[in-house]
Coordinates of C-alpha atoms and ligand atoms in Angstrom, one line a residue:
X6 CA 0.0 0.0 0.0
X7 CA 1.0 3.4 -0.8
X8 CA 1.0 5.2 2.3
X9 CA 2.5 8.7 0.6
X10 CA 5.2 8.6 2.9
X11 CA 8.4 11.0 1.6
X12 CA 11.8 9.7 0.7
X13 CA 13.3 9.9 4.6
X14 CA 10.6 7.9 5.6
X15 CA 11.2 5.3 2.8
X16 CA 14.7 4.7 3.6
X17 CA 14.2 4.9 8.0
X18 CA 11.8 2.0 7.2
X19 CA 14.8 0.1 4.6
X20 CA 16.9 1.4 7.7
X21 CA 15.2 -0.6 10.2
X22 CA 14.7 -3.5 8.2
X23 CA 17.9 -4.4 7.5
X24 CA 18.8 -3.8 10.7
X25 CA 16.4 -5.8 12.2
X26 CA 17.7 -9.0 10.1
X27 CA 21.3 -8.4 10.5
X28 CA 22.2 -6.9 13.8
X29 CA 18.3 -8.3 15.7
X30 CA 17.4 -11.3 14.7
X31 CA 20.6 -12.9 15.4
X32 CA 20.8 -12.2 19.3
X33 CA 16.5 -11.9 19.3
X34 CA 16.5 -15.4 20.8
X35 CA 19.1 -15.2 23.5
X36 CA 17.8 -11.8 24.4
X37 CA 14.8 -12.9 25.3
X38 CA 15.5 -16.5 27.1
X39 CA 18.5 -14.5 28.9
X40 CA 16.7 -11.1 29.8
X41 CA 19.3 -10.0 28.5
X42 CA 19.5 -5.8 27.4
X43 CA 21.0 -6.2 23.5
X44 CA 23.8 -3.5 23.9
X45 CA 25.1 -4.3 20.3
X46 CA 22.0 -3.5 19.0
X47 CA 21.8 0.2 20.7
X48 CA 25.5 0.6 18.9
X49 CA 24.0 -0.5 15.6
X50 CA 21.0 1.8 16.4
X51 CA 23.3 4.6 17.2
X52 CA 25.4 4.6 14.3
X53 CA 22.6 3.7 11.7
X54 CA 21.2 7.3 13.6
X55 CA 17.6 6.1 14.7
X56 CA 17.4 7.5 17.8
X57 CA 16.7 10.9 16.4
X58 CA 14.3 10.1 13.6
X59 CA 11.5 11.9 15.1
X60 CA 13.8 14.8 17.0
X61 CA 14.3 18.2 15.6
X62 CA 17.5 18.7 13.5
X63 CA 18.4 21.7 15.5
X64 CA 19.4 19.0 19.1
X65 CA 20.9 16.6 16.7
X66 CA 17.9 14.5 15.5
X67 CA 16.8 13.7 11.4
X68 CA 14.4 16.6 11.9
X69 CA 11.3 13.8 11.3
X70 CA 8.0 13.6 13.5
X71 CA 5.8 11.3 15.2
X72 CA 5.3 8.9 11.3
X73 CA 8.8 8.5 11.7
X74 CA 9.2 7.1 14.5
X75 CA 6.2 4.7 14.3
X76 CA 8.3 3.4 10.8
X77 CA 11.2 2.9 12.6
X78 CA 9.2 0.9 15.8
X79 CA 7.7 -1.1 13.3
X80 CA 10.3 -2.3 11.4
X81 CA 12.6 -3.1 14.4
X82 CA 9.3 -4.9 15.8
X83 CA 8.6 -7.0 12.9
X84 CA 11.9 -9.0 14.2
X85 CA 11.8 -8.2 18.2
X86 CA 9.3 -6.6 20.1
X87 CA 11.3 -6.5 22.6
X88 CA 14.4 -5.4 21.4
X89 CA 12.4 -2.5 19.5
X90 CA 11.5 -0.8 23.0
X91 CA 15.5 0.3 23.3
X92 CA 14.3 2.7 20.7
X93 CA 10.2 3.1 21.1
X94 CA 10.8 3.2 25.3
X95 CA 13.7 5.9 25.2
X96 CA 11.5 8.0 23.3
X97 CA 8.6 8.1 25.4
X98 CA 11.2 9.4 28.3
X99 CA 12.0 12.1 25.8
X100 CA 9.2 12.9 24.5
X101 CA 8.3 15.0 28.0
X102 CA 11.5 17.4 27.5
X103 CA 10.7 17.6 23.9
X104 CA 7.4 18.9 24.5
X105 CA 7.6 20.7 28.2
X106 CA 11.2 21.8 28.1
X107 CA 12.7 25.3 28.6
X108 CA 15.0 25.5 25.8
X109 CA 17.8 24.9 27.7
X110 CA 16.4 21.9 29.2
X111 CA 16.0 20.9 25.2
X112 CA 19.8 22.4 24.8
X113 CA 20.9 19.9 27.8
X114 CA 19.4 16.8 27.0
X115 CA 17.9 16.3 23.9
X116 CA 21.4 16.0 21.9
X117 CA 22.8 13.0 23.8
X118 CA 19.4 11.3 23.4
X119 CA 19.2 12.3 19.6
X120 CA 22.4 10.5 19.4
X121 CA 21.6 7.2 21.9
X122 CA 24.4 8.6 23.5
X123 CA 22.1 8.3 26.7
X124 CA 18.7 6.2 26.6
X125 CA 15.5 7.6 28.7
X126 CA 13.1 6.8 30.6
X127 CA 9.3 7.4 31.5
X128 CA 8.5 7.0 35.6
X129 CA 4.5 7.4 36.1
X130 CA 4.0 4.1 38.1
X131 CA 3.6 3.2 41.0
X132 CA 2.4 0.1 43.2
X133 CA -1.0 2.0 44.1
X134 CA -0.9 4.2 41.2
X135 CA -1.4 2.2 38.1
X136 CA -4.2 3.2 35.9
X137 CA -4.7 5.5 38.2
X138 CA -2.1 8.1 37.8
X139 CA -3.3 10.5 40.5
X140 CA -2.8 8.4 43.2
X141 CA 1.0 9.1 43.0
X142 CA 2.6 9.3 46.4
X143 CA 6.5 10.0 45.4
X144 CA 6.9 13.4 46.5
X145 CA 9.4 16.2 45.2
X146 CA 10.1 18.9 47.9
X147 CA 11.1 22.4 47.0
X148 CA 14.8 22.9 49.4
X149 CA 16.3 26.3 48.1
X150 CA 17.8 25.7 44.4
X151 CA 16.6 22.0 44.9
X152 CA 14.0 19.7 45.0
X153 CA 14.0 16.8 47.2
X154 CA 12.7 13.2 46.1
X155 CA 11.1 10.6 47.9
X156 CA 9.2 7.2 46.9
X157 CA 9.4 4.1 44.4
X158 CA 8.8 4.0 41.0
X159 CA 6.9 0.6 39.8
X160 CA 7.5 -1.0 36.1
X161 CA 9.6 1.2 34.5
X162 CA 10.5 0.4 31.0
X163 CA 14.8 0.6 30.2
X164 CA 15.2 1.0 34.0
X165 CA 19.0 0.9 35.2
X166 CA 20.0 0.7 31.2
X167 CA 18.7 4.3 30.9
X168 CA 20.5 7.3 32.2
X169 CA 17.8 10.0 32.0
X170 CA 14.6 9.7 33.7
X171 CA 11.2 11.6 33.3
X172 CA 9.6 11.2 36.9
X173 CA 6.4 12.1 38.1
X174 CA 6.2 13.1 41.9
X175 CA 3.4 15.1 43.7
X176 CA 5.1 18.5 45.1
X177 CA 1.9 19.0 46.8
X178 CA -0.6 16.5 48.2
X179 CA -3.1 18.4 49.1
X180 CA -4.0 19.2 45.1
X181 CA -4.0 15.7 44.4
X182 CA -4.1 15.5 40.2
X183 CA -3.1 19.3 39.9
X184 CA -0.3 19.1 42.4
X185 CA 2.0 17.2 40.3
X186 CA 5.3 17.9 38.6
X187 CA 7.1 16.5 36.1
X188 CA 11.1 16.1 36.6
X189 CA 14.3 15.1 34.7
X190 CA 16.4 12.7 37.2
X191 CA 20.0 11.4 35.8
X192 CA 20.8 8.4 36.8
X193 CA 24.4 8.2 39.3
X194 CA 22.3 11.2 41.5
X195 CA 22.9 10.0 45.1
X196 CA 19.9 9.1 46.4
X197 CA 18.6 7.5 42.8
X198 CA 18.4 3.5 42.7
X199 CA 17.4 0.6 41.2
X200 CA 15.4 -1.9 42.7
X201 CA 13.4 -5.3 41.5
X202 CA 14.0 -6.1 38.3
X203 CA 10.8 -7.3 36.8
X204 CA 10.8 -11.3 35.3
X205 CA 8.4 -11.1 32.6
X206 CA 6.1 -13.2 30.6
X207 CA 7.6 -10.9 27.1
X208 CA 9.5 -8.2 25.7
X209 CA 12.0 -10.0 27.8
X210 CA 14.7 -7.9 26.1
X211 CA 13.9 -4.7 28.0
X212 CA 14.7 -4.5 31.5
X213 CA 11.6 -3.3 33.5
X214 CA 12.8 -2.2 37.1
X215 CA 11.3 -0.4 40.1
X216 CA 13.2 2.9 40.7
X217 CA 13.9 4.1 44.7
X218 CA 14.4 7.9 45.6
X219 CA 15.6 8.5 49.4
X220 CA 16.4 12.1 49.6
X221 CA 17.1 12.2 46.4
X222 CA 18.2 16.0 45.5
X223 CA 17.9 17.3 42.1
X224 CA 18.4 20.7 40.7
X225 CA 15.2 22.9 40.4
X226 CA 16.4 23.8 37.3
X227 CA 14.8 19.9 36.5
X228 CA 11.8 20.7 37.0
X229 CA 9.9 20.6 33.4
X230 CA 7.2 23.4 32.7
X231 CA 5.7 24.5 36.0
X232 CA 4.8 22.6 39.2
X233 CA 1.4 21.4 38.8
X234 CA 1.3 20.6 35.1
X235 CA 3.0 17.3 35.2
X236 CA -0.1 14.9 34.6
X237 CA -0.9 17.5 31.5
X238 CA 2.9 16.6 30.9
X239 CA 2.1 13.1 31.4
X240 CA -0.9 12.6 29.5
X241 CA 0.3 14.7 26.2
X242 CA 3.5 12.5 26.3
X243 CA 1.3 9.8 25.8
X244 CA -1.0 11.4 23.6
X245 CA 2.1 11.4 21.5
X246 CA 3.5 8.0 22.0
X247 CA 0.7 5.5 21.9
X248 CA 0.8 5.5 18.4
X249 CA 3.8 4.3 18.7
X250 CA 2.7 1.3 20.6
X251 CA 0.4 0.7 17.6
X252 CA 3.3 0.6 15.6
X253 CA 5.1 -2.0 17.7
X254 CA 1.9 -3.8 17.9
X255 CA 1.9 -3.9 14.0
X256 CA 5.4 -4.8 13.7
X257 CA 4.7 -7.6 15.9
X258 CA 1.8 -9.1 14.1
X259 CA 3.8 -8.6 10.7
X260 CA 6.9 -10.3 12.4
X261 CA 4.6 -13.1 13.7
X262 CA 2.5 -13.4 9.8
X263 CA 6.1 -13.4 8.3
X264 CA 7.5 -16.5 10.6
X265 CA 4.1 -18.1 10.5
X266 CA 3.7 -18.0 6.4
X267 CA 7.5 -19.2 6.5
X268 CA 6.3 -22.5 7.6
X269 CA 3.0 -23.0 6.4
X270 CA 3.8 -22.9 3.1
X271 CA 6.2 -25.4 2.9
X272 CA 4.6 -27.9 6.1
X273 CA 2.6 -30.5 4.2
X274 CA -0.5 -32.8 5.5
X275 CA -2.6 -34.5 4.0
X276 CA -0.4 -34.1 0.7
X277 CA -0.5 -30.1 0.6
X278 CA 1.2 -27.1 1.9
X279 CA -1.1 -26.2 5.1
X280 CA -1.2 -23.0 3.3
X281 CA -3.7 -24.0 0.7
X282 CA -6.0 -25.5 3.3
X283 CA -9.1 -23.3 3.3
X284 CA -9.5 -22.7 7.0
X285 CA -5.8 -21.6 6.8
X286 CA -5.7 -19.6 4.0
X287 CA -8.9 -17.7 5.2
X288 CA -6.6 -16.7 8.6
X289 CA -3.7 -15.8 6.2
X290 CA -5.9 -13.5 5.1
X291 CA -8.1 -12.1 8.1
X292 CA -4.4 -11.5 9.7
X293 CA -3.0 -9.7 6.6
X294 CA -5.9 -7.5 6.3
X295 CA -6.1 -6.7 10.4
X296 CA -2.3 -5.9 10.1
X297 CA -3.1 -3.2 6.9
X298 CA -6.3 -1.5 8.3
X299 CA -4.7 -1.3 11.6
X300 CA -1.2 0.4 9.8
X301 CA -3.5 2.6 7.7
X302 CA -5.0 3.6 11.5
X303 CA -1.5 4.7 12.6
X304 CA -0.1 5.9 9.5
X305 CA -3.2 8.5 8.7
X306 CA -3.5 9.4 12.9
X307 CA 0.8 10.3 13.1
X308 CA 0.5 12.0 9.7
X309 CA -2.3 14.2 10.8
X310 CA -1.0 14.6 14.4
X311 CA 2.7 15.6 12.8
X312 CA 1.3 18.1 10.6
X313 CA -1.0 19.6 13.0
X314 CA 1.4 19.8 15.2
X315 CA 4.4 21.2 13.1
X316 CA 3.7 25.0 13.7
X317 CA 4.4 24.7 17.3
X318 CA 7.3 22.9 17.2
X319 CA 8.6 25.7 14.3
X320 CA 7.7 28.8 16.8
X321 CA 9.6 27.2 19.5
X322 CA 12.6 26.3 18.3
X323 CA 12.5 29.3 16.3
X324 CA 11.9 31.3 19.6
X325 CA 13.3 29.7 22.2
X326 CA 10.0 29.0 23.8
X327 CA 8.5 25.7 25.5
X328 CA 6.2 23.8 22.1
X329 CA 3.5 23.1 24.8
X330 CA 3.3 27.0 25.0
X331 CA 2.9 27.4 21.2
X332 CA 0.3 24.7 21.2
X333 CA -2.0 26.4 23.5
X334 CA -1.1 29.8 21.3
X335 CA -1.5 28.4 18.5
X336 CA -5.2 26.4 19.4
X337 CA -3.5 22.9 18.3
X338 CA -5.8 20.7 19.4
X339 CA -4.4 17.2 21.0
X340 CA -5.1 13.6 19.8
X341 CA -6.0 12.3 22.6
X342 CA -8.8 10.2 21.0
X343 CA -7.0 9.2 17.9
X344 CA -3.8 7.9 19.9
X345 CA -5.6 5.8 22.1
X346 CA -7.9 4.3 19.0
X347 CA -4.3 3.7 17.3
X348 CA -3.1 1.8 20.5
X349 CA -6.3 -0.2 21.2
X350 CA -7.0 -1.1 17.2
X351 CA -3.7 -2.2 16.6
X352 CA -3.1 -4.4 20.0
X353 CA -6.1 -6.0 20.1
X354 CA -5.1 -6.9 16.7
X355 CA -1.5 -7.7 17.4
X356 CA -3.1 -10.7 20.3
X357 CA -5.8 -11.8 17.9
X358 CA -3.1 -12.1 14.8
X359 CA -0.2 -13.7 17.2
X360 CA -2.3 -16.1 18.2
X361 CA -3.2 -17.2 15.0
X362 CA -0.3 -17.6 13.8
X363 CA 0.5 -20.1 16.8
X364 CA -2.4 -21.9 15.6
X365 CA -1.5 -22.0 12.5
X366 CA 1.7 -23.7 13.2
X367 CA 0.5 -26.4 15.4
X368 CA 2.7 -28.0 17.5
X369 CA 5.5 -26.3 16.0
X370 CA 4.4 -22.7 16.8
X371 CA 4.1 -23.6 20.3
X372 CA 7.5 -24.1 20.8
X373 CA 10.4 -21.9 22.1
X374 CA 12.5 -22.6 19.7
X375 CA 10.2 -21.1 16.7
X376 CA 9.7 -17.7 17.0
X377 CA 5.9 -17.5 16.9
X378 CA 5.0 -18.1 20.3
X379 CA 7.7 -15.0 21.3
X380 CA 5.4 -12.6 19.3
X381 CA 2.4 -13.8 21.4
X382 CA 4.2 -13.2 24.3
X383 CA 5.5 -9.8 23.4
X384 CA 2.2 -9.1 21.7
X385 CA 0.0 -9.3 25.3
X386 CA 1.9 -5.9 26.5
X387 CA 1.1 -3.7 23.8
X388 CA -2.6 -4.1 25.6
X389 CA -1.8 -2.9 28.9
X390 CA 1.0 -0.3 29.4
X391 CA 0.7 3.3 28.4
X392 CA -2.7 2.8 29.9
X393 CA -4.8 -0.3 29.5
X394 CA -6.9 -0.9 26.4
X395 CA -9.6 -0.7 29.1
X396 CA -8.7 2.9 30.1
X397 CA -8.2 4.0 26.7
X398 CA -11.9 3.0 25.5
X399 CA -13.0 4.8 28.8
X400 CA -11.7 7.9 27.1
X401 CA -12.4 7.3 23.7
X402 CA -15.9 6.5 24.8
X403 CA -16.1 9.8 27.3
X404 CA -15.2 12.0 24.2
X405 CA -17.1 9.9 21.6
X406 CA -20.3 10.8 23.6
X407 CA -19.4 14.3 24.4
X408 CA -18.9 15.1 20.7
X409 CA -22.2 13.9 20.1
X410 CA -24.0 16.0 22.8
X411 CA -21.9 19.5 21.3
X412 CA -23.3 18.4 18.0
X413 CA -26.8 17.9 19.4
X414 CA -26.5 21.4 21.2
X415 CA -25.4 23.1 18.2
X416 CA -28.4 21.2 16.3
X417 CA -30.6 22.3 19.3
Ligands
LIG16 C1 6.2 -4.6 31.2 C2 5.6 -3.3 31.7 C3 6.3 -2.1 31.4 C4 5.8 -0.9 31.8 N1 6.5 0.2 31.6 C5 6.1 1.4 32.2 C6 6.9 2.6 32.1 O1 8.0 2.6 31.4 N2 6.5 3.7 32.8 C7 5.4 3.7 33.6 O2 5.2 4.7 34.2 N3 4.6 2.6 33.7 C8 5.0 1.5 33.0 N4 4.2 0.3 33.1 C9 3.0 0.4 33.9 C10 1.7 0.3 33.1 O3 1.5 1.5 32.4 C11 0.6 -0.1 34.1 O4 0.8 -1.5 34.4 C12 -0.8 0.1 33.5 O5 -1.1 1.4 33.3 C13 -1.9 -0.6 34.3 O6 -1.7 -0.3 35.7 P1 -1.8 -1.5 36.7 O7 -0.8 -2.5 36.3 O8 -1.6 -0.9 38.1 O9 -3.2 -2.1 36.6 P2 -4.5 -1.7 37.5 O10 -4.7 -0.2 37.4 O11 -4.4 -2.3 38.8 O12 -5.6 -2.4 36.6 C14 -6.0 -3.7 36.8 C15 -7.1 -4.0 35.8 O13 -8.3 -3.2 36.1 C16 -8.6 -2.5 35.0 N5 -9.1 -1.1 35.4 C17 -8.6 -0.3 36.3 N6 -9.3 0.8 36.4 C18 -10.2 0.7 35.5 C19 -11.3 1.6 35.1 N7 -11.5 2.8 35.7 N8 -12.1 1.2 34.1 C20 -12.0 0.0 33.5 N9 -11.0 -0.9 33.9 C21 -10.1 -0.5 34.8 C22 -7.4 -2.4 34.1 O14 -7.7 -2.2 32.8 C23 -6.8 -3.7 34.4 O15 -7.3 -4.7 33.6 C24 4.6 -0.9 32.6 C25 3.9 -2.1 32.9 C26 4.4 -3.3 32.4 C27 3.7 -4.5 32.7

């Protein structure tokens, strides 16, 4: 399918592909059964210049947008899910300075992450605070020029592999949602460890690690945007970023389809490929078609979010001023909605499709030592973090039914 995508775009996703078969698929395997971080692959990531697809030329990225990054994700997915969220994971810890920071919080950060010099990332969780994010209880405690940190971070994506972390902490309780703020925390601050490492059921690749703070003092000059603002910092971060999780969730199902046709079309029973089978060929091509609508989704929801939101970005790197700002100046509106249809579409599909393909290989597909049943497994996350699927239809229901009422008032 033609997706209109310009001649960057076409060769970040011939990028990704061939790194994906050389420098991925190789260590995919041992990566996952060890929980092992693939270091060689960051290198390869680094030097093929990925990390900054989607950051602006003037801190060292390609000068690309939200589409390209969802390319990248995808391609590196269709081989390992897990391996992918090196990439896909260090830019959602980004993504908050990107859009909140000063510009000399962009100056200070944003080239080493352009580069994969450093890796970041996102800290929202914790053990009481899940889906909901209010409930924080980490707190951040204004001391002169600093602030002082306190409290434990639960399943937090590229923990100890990361060096820059986006944490949320409550600098005061008694606001609850609107007294939160949004920090950058390097990792080495005293004060800043790492705890549990999570053992997972996929993307067993990507360390996921709890993340103490005792006393842990940080600069003010960390704080992103304002005190109060950092679930608005939170939730348009992820505004951003869930269409990314579409896109791993497509690269997965592509990467499982791709395995899965491998087989079928050369496994014979009953004297034919299993391919030609009716019942087979008929999920050959429910999956295929689930994977393109889904892609179509993500592709047409980053292009119009990229464009829409182009004008901001321009005034503030232009003027030195925080994009957030020029988005509220500017009346951009955010895609909210969209982002969270792009992550529930595509990872509902990404289960239903991974599955299949396990059933389509039998036996064989079931195993550990055939890549399917790793797809499945990294598949399942892709439903539940950056907010549940559960969460997200809460919202896109909320403003499904609100549109309707505006429409009915302006009828009225
Ligand atoms: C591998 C992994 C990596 C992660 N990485 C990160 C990370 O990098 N940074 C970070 O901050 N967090 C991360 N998370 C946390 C993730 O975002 C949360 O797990 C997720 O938001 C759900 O929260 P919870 O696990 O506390 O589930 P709970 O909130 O306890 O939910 C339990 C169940 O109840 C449902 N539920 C809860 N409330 C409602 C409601 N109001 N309506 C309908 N259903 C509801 C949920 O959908 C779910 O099915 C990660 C999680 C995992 C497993």
């Amino acid at each position: 399918m033609d997706y209109g995508l310009n001649e960057q775009q076409n060769e970040i996703i011939a990028l990704a592909a061939q790194l994906a078969q050389e420098k991925i698929k190789p260590v995919r395997e041992h990566c996952d059964q060890a929980e092992e971080f693939p270091w060689s692959v960051v290198e390869e990531i680094r030097k093929a210049d990925l990390f900054g697809v989607y950051l602006p030329e003037k801190y060292g990225g390609m000068g690309g947008g939200a589409v390209d990054l969802c390319l990248a994700v995808e391609q590196l997915s269709r081989v390992c899910g897990g391996i992918a969220l090196c990439l896909a994971g260090s830019a959602l810890g980004t993504m908050p300075i990107l859009l909140f920071g000063s510009e000399a919080q962009r100056r200070q950060w944003l080239p080493d992450l352009a580069s994969g010099k450093k890796l970041a990332a996102f800290a929202l969780t914790e053990a009481e605070a899940g889906s909901d994010a209010t409930a924080i209880k980490t707190s951040a405690k204004l001391d002169g020029d600093h602030y002082i940190l306190n409290g434990t971070k639960s399943f937090i994506t590229g923990g100890e592999v990361s060096q820059i972390y986006t944490i949320f902490a409550t600098t005061n309780p008694a606001r609850g949602a609107r007294g939160i703020g949004a920090f950058v925390v390097e990792k080495g601050t005293p004060g800043f460890t790492f705890g549990k490492k999570e053992t997972k059921m996929g993307i067993r690749a990507n360390p996921t690690y709890e993340l103490h703070f005792k006393d842990c003092r940080i600069p003010k000059a960390n704080l992103l945007y304002k005190e109060g603002y950092g679930l608005f910092v939170a939730q348009n971060t992820l505004d951003m970023s869930r269409t990314g999780v579409g896109a791993q969730a497509i690269g997965i199902a592509q990467g499982a389809l791709d395995e899965a046709l491998a087989y079928v079309r050369v496994r014979k029973q009953f004297g034919q490929p299993v391919a030609s089978l009716p019942v087979i060929s008929h999920m050959i091509a429910d999956c295929a078609s689930a994977i393109e609508s889904s892609r179509a989704l993500i592709y047409s929801t980053a292009k119009a979010m990229a464009a829409a939101m182009a004008p901001a970005f321009e005034a503030a790197f232009d003027k030195g001023t925080v994009v957030f700002d020029e988005m509220h100046a500017l009346k951009i509106r955010r895609y909210t909605k969209e982002s969270a249809m792009c992550k529930v579409v595509a990872s509902d599909m990404a289960m239903k499709v991974t599955t299949d393909c396990v059933q389509m290989c039998g036996g064989v597909g079931y195993m550990r030592d055939f890549p399917v049943e790793k797809f499945m497994r990294d598949a399942k996350i892709t439903q539940i973090y950056e907010g549940t699927n559960q969460i997200q239809r809460n919202e896109i229901a909320a403003m499904v039914i609100k549109e309707a009422a505006s429409k009915d008032r302006v009828k009225g």
